[in-house]
Amino acid sequence: MREVTPKKIREMKGREKITMVTAYDYPSALLADRAGIDIIFVGDSLGMVVYGEENTLNVSMEQMVFHTRAVAKAVKRALVLADMPFASYEVSVEEGVRNAVRLIQAGADAVKIEGGQDHEKLVRKLVRMGIPVMGHTGLTPQRYLRLGGYRITGETEEEIEEILRDAKTLERAGAFAVVLEFVLADVAKLVTEEISIPTIGIGAGPYVDGQVLVWHDLLGIYESSPPFAKRYAELGKVIFNALSRYNREVKAGEFPSIEHYWEYQDKGEFEKKARRALEKLRD
Ligand code: KIV
């Protein structure tokens, strides 16, 4: 069992800020775990940042299982959380359970679903079975068509009520934490005060119990990133410069240089061996 458990995450509320980052493959998860991140999250955002899709609606269970398996192999300390993709849990509780089981069997310690009120039965069932669940409200990207795009939430009384209702339902059903995405900071603060489980914000301000960022945004892989994401590095530029230099050096005959290859010191010895090998080939 890994060191960071859902119980530990719950106990961190009000004591220590929770860190969470997405990772979709073995090397990234290895680095995130070594850096001390609390939750390593195989998000369905992989549809966009890894597979180049315009939204997350086409992400399949197969993709989630595949990437969860790679991440789980790398992580020793952090909690491994896997996202339930669009339409993998909305049709029926039974289907949701079957798909959550697949992610747990691929090595996840917990699963995340978007929404709250609509999934009370599923969350209860999963928790009773022993599968820890994290909820997600505010901007829920799997519902971006209904929301009218990727926009900030919590501006109207109805939206504040809906976000609160989602969070309280998740708490009641036994979820161990809830993501608040692109929610006005005052609303995120209110939710954080109103529920006993941790809130983990993304674009939701500082008054929450933890923060989550997408790997590619945090590390500056693409030229642009969402307005709420802090770029802690500009790895896109670093990678581009390294690849361009490699390309130039191979074309110019500068790579490989002497420290990157091995050759016979005694050329006479090599010639003898090569002649014999060639003769054998001719026989
Ligand atoms: O899939 C994802 O990366 C997410 C985060 C934005 C929380 O759901």
Coordinates of C-alpha atoms and ligand atoms in Angstrom, one line a residue:
M1 CA 0.0 0.0 0.0
R2 CA 1.2 3.5 -0.8
E3 CA 2.0 6.0 2.0
V4 CA -0.6 8.6 1.0
T5 CA -4.0 7.2 1.5
P6 CA -7.5 8.8 1.1
K7 CA -7.7 8.8 4.9
K8 CA -4.4 10.8 5.1
I9 CA -5.7 13.2 2.5
R10 CA -8.9 13.8 4.6
E11 CA -6.8 14.4 7.7
M12 CA -4.8 17.1 5.9
K13 CA -7.8 19.4 5.7
G14 CA -7.0 22.6 7.7
R15 CA -3.5 21.2 8.6
E16 CA -1.4 21.0 5.5
K17 CA -2.1 22.0 1.9
I18 CA -2.6 19.1 -0.5
T19 CA -0.7 19.0 -3.8
M20 CA -2.0 17.2 -6.8
V21 CA -0.7 17.1 -10.4
T22 CA -1.6 15.1 -13.5
A23 CA 0.7 12.5 -14.9
Y24 CA 0.1 10.2 -17.8
D25 CA 3.2 8.0 -18.1
Y26 CA 5.9 6.3 -16.1
P27 CA 8.7 8.9 -16.2
S28 CA 6.4 11.8 -15.3
A29 CA 4.9 9.9 -12.4
L30 CA 8.3 8.9 -11.2
L31 CA 9.4 12.5 -11.0
A32 CA 6.2 13.7 -9.4
D33 CA 6.4 11.1 -6.7
R34 CA 10.1 11.9 -6.0
A35 CA 9.1 15.6 -5.8
G36 CA 6.8 14.8 -2.9
I37 CA 3.5 15.5 -4.6
D38 CA 0.6 14.1 -2.6
I39 CA -1.8 12.9 -5.4
I40 CA -0.7 11.8 -8.8
F41 CA -3.7 12.0 -11.1
V42 CA -4.3 10.3 -14.4
G43 CA -6.8 12.9 -15.7
D44 CA -8.9 12.5 -18.7
S45 CA -7.3 15.8 -19.8
L46 CA -4.9 13.4 -21.5
G47 CA -7.4 13.4 -24.4
M48 CA -6.4 17.0 -25.0
V49 CA -2.7 17.3 -23.8
V50 CA -1.5 13.8 -24.9
Y51 CA -3.8 12.9 -27.8
G52 CA -4.4 16.3 -29.2
E53 CA -8.2 16.2 -29.1
E54 CA -10.3 19.4 -28.8
N55 CA -12.1 18.2 -25.7
T56 CA -12.2 15.2 -23.3
L57 CA -15.4 13.6 -24.6
N58 CA -13.6 10.9 -26.8
V59 CA -11.4 9.5 -24.0
S60 CA -12.0 5.8 -23.6
M61 CA -11.7 3.4 -20.7
E62 CA -9.0 1.6 -22.6
Q63 CA -6.9 4.8 -22.7
M64 CA -7.4 5.4 -19.0
V65 CA -6.5 1.8 -18.0
F66 CA -3.4 1.9 -20.2
H67 CA -2.1 5.2 -18.8
T68 CA -3.1 4.3 -15.2
R69 CA -1.1 1.1 -15.4
A70 CA 2.1 3.1 -16.5
V71 CA 1.7 5.7 -13.8
A72 CA 0.9 3.1 -11.0
K73 CA 4.1 1.2 -11.8
A74 CA 6.2 4.4 -11.0
V75 CA 4.5 5.6 -7.9
K76 CA 5.7 4.4 -4.4
R77 CA 4.5 7.2 -2.1
A78 CA 1.7 9.3 -3.6
L79 CA -1.9 8.4 -3.9
V80 CA -2.7 7.4 -7.5
L81 CA -6.0 8.8 -8.6
A82 CA -7.6 7.8 -12.0
D83 CA -10.3 9.7 -13.8
M84 CA -13.5 8.0 -15.0
P85 CA -13.9 9.2 -18.6
F86 CA -17.1 10.6 -20.2
A87 CA -19.9 8.0 -20.5
S88 CA -18.1 5.4 -18.4
Y89 CA -20.4 6.0 -15.3
E90 CA -23.4 8.0 -16.4
V91 CA -25.5 5.3 -18.0
S92 CA -25.9 3.1 -14.9
V93 CA -24.5 2.5 -11.5
E94 CA -23.5 -1.1 -12.6
E95 CA -21.5 0.2 -15.5
G96 CA -19.8 2.8 -13.3
V97 CA -18.9 0.1 -10.8
R98 CA -17.5 -2.2 -13.5
N99 CA -15.3 0.7 -15.0
A100 CA -14.1 1.9 -11.6
V101 CA -13.0 -1.7 -10.8
R102 CA -10.9 -1.7 -14.1
L103 CA -9.1 1.4 -13.0
I104 CA -8.4 0.0 -9.5
Q105 CA -7.2 -3.2 -11.0
A106 CA -4.8 -1.2 -13.3
G107 CA -3.2 0.2 -10.1
A108 CA -5.2 3.2 -9.0
D109 CA -5.9 3.8 -5.3
A110 CA -9.0 5.9 -6.0
V111 CA -11.2 7.2 -8.8
K112 CA -12.6 10.6 -9.7
I113 CA -15.9 11.4 -11.2
E114 CA -17.3 14.7 -12.5
G115 CA -20.5 16.0 -10.9
G116 CA -22.1 15.3 -7.5
Q117 CA -25.8 15.3 -7.1
D118 CA -26.3 13.0 -10.1
H119 CA -24.0 10.3 -8.8
E120 CA -24.9 9.9 -5.2
K121 CA -25.9 6.3 -5.6
L122 CA -22.7 5.4 -7.5
V123 CA -20.4 7.1 -5.0
R124 CA -22.1 5.3 -2.1
K125 CA -21.8 2.0 -3.9
L126 CA -18.2 2.4 -4.7
V127 CA -17.3 3.6 -1.2
R128 CA -19.1 0.6 0.3
M129 CA -17.2 -1.7 -2.0
G130 CA -13.9 -0.1 -0.8
I131 CA -13.2 2.1 -3.8
P132 CA -12.3 5.6 -2.6
V133 CA -13.9 8.4 -4.7
M134 CA -13.0 12.0 -5.4
G135 CA -15.7 14.3 -6.8
H136 CA -15.4 17.3 -9.1
T137 CA -17.7 20.3 -9.5
G138 CA -17.6 23.9 -10.8
L139 CA -16.4 23.7 -14.4
T140 CA -16.8 20.0 -15.3
P141 CA -15.1 19.7 -18.7
Q142 CA -17.2 16.5 -19.6
R143 CA -20.2 18.9 -19.5
Y144 CA -18.7 21.8 -21.4
L145 CA -21.3 21.6 -24.1
R146 CA -24.1 22.2 -21.5
L147 CA -22.0 24.9 -19.7
G148 CA -21.4 26.7 -23.0
G149 CA -17.7 26.3 -23.0
Y150 CA -14.8 26.4 -20.5
R151 CA -15.8 29.3 -18.4
I152 CA -15.7 30.5 -14.7
T153 CA -18.5 29.2 -12.6
G154 CA -20.3 30.5 -9.4
E155 CA -21.5 33.8 -10.8
T156 CA -25.2 33.3 -10.3
E157 CA -27.1 32.3 -7.2
E158 CA -28.2 29.1 -9.0
E159 CA -24.6 28.1 -9.8
I160 CA -23.5 28.7 -6.2
E161 CA -26.4 26.5 -5.0
E162 CA -25.5 23.8 -7.5
I163 CA -21.8 23.8 -6.6
L164 CA -22.7 23.6 -2.9
R165 CA -25.3 20.9 -3.5
D166 CA -22.7 18.8 -5.4
A167 CA -20.1 19.2 -2.7
K168 CA -22.5 18.4 0.1
T169 CA -23.8 15.4 -1.7
L170 CA -20.3 14.1 -2.3
E171 CA -19.4 14.5 1.3
R172 CA -22.6 12.7 2.4
A173 CA -22.1 9.9 0.0
G174 CA -18.6 9.2 1.4
A175 CA -16.2 10.9 -1.1
F176 CA -12.9 11.7 0.4
A177 CA -12.3 15.0 -1.4
V178 CA -13.7 17.2 -4.2
V179 CA -12.1 19.2 -7.0
L180 CA -13.4 22.7 -7.5
E181 CA -12.5 23.8 -11.1
F182 CA -12.6 27.4 -12.3
V183 CA -14.9 28.6 -9.5
L184 CA -14.9 32.1 -8.2
A185 CA -12.6 32.2 -5.1
D186 CA -15.3 33.4 -2.7
V187 CA -17.5 30.4 -3.7
A188 CA -14.6 28.0 -3.3
K189 CA -14.0 29.5 0.2
L190 CA -17.6 29.0 1.1
V191 CA -17.6 25.4 -0.1
T192 CA -14.4 24.7 1.8
E193 CA -15.9 26.1 5.0
E194 CA -19.2 24.2 4.5
I195 CA -17.9 20.7 4.0
S196 CA -15.7 18.5 6.2
I197 CA -13.7 16.8 3.3
P198 CA -10.9 18.6 1.5
T199 CA -11.4 20.8 -1.5
I200 CA -8.8 20.8 -4.2
G201 CA -8.8 23.8 -6.5
I202 CA -7.8 24.5 -10.0
G203 CA -8.5 28.1 -10.9
A204 CA -10.4 28.4 -7.7
G205 CA -8.1 30.7 -5.6
P206 CA -6.2 30.2 -2.4
Y207 CA -9.0 29.5 0.1
V208 CA -9.1 25.8 -0.6
D209 CA -7.4 22.8 1.0
G210 CA -5.2 21.9 -2.0
Q211 CA -4.2 22.7 -5.6
V212 CA -4.1 20.7 -8.8
L213 CA -2.5 21.5 -12.1
V214 CA -2.2 19.8 -15.4
W215 CA 1.4 18.5 -16.1
H216 CA 1.7 20.3 -19.5
D217 CA 0.5 23.6 -18.1
L218 CA 2.7 23.5 -15.0
L219 CA 5.8 22.7 -17.0
G220 CA 5.1 25.0 -19.9
I221 CA 5.0 22.4 -22.6
Y222 CA 2.6 24.2 -25.0
E223 CA 2.8 27.8 -26.0
S224 CA -0.4 28.7 -24.2
S225 CA -2.0 27.5 -21.1
P226 CA -5.2 28.3 -19.2
P227 CA -5.2 31.7 -17.4
F228 CA -5.3 30.2 -14.0
A229 CA -2.3 27.9 -14.5
K230 CA 1.1 29.0 -13.3
R231 CA 4.0 27.9 -15.6
Y232 CA 6.8 26.7 -13.3
A233 CA 9.1 26.0 -16.2
E234 CA 9.3 26.5 -20.0
L235 CA 10.0 22.9 -20.9
G236 CA 8.4 23.3 -24.4
K237 CA 11.2 25.7 -25.3
V238 CA 13.9 23.6 -23.6
I239 CA 12.8 20.5 -25.5
F240 CA 12.5 22.4 -28.8
N241 CA 16.0 23.8 -28.4
A242 CA 17.5 20.4 -27.6
L243 CA 15.8 18.7 -30.6
S244 CA 16.8 21.5 -33.0
R245 CA 20.4 21.3 -31.8
Y246 CA 20.4 17.5 -32.2
N247 CA 19.1 17.9 -35.7
R248 CA 21.7 20.5 -36.6
E249 CA 24.6 18.5 -35.1
V250 CA 23.8 15.2 -36.9
K251 CA 23.4 17.0 -40.2
A252 CA 26.7 18.8 -39.6
G253 CA 28.5 15.6 -38.6
E254 CA 29.2 16.9 -35.1
F255 CA 27.3 14.1 -33.3
P256 CA 28.4 11.5 -32.4
S257 CA 31.7 12.8 -31.2
I258 CA 34.5 10.8 -29.6
E259 CA 33.0 10.5 -26.1
H260 CA 29.8 8.9 -27.6
Y261 CA 31.3 6.0 -29.5
W262 CA 33.9 3.2 -29.2
E263 CA 36.4 1.9 -31.8
Y264 CA 39.3 -0.5 -32.1
Q265 CA 42.6 1.0 -30.9
D266 CA 44.5 -1.6 -32.9
K267 CA 43.3 -1.2 -36.5
G268 CA 45.4 -4.2 -37.7
E269 CA 43.6 -6.5 -35.2
F270 CA 40.3 -5.2 -36.6
E271 CA 41.3 -5.7 -40.2
K272 CA 42.3 -9.3 -39.5
K273 CA 39.0 -10.1 -37.7
A274 CA 36.9 -8.3 -40.4
R275 CA 38.7 -10.2 -43.2
R276 CA 38.1 -13.6 -41.5
A277 CA 34.4 -12.7 -40.9
L278 CA 34.0 -11.7 -44.6
E279 CA 35.6 -14.9 -45.8
K280 CA 33.2 -17.0 -43.7
L281 CA 30.3 -15.1 -45.2
R282 CA 31.6 -16.0 -48.7
D283 CA 32.0 -19.8 -47.9
Ligands
KIV1 O1 -8.6 15.7 -16.2 C1 -8.1 16.6 -15.5 O2 -6.9 16.9 -15.7 C2 -8.8 17.2 -14.5 C3 -8.2 18.3 -13.7 C4 -8.4 19.6 -14.5 C5 -8.6 18.4 -12.3 O3 -10.0 16.8 -14.2

